Short mmCIF file of C-alpha atoms in Angstrom, two decimals:
data_model
loop_
_atom_site.label_atom_id
_atom_site.label_comp_id
_atom_site.label_asym_id
_atom_site.label_seq_id
_atom_site.Cartn_x
_atom_site.Cartn_y
_atom_site.Cartn_z
CA MET A 163 -16.53 56.07 -36.41
CA GLU A 164 -19.79 54.74 -37.88
CA GLN A 165 -20.76 51.09 -37.25
CA ASN A 166 -20.38 48.71 -40.16
CA ILE A 167 -23.55 46.99 -41.33
CA GLY A 168 -22.57 43.68 -39.71
CA GLU A 169 -22.34 45.43 -36.34
CA LYS A 170 -25.66 47.18 -37.03
CA ALA A 171 -27.39 43.84 -37.70
CA ASN A 172 -26.04 42.50 -34.40
CA SER A 173 -27.06 45.69 -32.60
CA PHE A 174 -30.63 45.12 -33.84
CA LEU A 175 -30.55 41.62 -32.26
CA ARG A 176 -29.16 42.98 -28.97
CA ARG A 177 -32.06 45.45 -28.83
CA LEU A 178 -34.52 42.58 -29.35
CA GLU A 179 -32.85 40.71 -26.47
CA ALA A 180 -33.34 43.79 -24.29
CA TYR A 181 -37.01 44.17 -25.34
CA ASP A 182 -36.08 47.58 -26.80
CA PHE A 183 -38.64 47.55 -29.62
CA ALA A 184 -38.58 51.34 -30.03
CA GLY A 185 -34.80 51.15 -30.44
CA CYS A 186 -35.23 48.43 -33.08
CA ARG A 187 -37.76 50.57 -34.93
CA ALA A 188 -35.40 53.54 -34.88
CA MET A 189 -32.82 51.41 -36.71
CA CYS A 190 -35.19 50.96 -39.69
CA THR A 191 -36.39 53.09 -42.58
CA ALA A 192 -39.98 54.37 -42.53
CA GLY A 193 -41.04 51.79 -45.14
CA ALA A 194 -39.01 48.82 -43.87
CA THR A 195 -40.49 45.40 -44.62
CA VAL A 196 -40.02 41.88 -43.29
CA TRP A 197 -40.58 38.56 -45.03
CA GLN A 198 -40.58 35.31 -43.04
CA ASN A 199 -41.14 31.72 -44.15
CA ASP A 200 -44.42 31.43 -42.22
CA GLY A 201 -46.63 31.74 -45.30
CA ALA A 202 -48.01 35.15 -44.28
CA GLY A 203 -46.07 37.09 -46.90
CA GLU A 204 -44.47 40.45 -46.42
CA ARG A 205 -45.18 42.57 -43.32
CA THR A 206 -44.21 46.04 -42.23
CA ILE A 207 -41.48 46.32 -39.62
CA ASP A 208 -44.10 47.75 -37.24
CA ALA A 209 -46.35 44.68 -37.58
CA THR A 210 -43.35 42.39 -37.16
CA LEU A 211 -42.15 44.15 -34.01
CA ARG A 212 -45.67 43.98 -32.52
CA ARG A 213 -45.74 40.21 -33.20
CA PHE A 214 -42.29 39.77 -31.66
CA GLU A 215 -43.25 41.86 -28.63
CA ALA A 216 -46.31 39.65 -28.02
CA PHE A 217 -44.15 36.54 -28.42
CA ALA A 218 -41.44 37.92 -26.11
CA ALA A 219 -44.01 38.63 -23.39
CA GLU A 220 -44.25 34.86 -22.88
CA VAL A 221 -40.46 34.43 -22.65
CA GLU A 222 -38.24 34.90 -19.61
CA THR A 223 -34.96 35.29 -21.53
CA LEU A 224 -33.87 35.78 -25.13
CA ARG A 225 -30.30 35.39 -26.38
CA TYR A 226 -29.06 35.44 -29.96
CA ASP A 227 -25.88 33.72 -31.09
CA VAL A 228 -24.63 34.64 -34.54
CA VAL A 229 -22.99 31.53 -35.98
CA ARG A 230 -21.64 33.15 -39.15
CA GLN A 231 -22.06 36.40 -40.99
CA PHE A 232 -21.36 37.56 -44.53
CA ARG A 233 -21.44 41.15 -45.76
CA ASN A 234 -21.82 42.23 -49.38
CA GLY A 235 -22.53 45.81 -50.38
CA ASP A 236 -25.64 46.89 -48.48
CA GLU A 237 -26.64 43.42 -47.25
CA VAL A 238 -25.77 41.16 -44.33
CA LEU A 239 -26.56 37.45 -44.46
CA GLN A 240 -26.21 35.56 -41.23
CA GLN A 241 -26.95 32.25 -39.59
CA GLN A 242 -28.19 32.71 -36.03
CA VAL A 243 -29.70 30.83 -33.13
CA LEU A 244 -32.22 32.35 -30.75
CA HIS A 245 -32.06 30.68 -27.33
CA LEU A 246 -35.27 31.02 -25.32
CA THR A 247 -36.25 30.29 -21.76
CA ALA A 248 -39.92 30.42 -20.78
CA ALA A 249 -41.12 31.56 -17.36
CA ASP A 250 -41.61 27.90 -16.38
CA GLY A 251 -37.95 27.15 -17.18
CA THR A 252 -38.61 25.38 -20.49
CA ALA A 253 -35.82 26.06 -22.96
CA GLY A 254 -35.90 26.13 -26.74
CA GLU A 255 -34.03 27.30 -29.80
CA VAL A 256 -35.01 28.89 -33.07
CA HIS A 257 -32.44 28.55 -35.84
CA ALA A 258 -32.55 31.06 -38.69
CA ALA A 259 -30.93 32.36 -41.83
CA VAL A 260 -31.50 36.10 -41.98
CA CYS A 261 -30.73 38.72 -44.60
CA PHE A 262 -30.68 42.37 -43.54
CA ARG A 263 -30.72 44.94 -46.36
CA PHE A 264 -29.68 48.48 -45.50
CA GLY A 265 -31.03 51.56 -47.28
CA ASP A 266 -30.92 55.30 -46.89
CA GLY A 267 -28.94 56.60 -43.97
CA GLY A 268 -27.58 53.15 -43.17
CA LEU A 269 -30.97 52.06 -41.80
CA ILE A 270 -32.47 48.58 -42.19
CA ASP A 271 -34.83 48.60 -45.16
CA ARG A 272 -35.73 44.90 -45.42
CA ILE A 273 -35.32 41.72 -43.40
CA GLU A 274 -35.82 38.26 -44.89
CA GLU A 275 -35.85 35.39 -42.41
CA CYS A 276 -36.12 31.62 -42.73
CA VAL A 277 -36.67 30.14 -39.27
CA TYR A 278 -37.13 26.70 -37.81
CA PRO A 279 -37.61 25.78 -34.14
CA VAL A 280 -35.47 23.02 -32.67
CA PRO A 281 -36.77 21.07 -29.68
CA THR A 282 -34.46 20.84 -26.70
CA ALA A 283 -33.28 17.52 -25.28
CA GLU A 284 -35.90 17.76 -22.50
CA ALA A 285 -38.69 17.93 -25.11
CA LEU A 286 -37.54 14.76 -26.93
#
């Protein structure tokens, strides 16, 4: 049985956790785009994965928790928290609202993400 789109969105996150960037790319259409609230505008999925790979190189562990998820037609909207641990043991969180839109062949065609980092108790 084929995965539903909510499971596919979570599978994309699990691949990010495993540093499987090629696997993430394979889950997307050729022209997939990403928008993030960083002021840089729209990027290709390839540029976004390269940025994430560079970011992840500085991180010891990544773990996503999906707080809630809504599915409607070909879109998944979810609230998620990325838990990070740096090589020096410093921990942090990035909270996000993410919309995944699925296109041809059930592949991710667009990701829109509003993120905000949250300092840990040790950083306060």
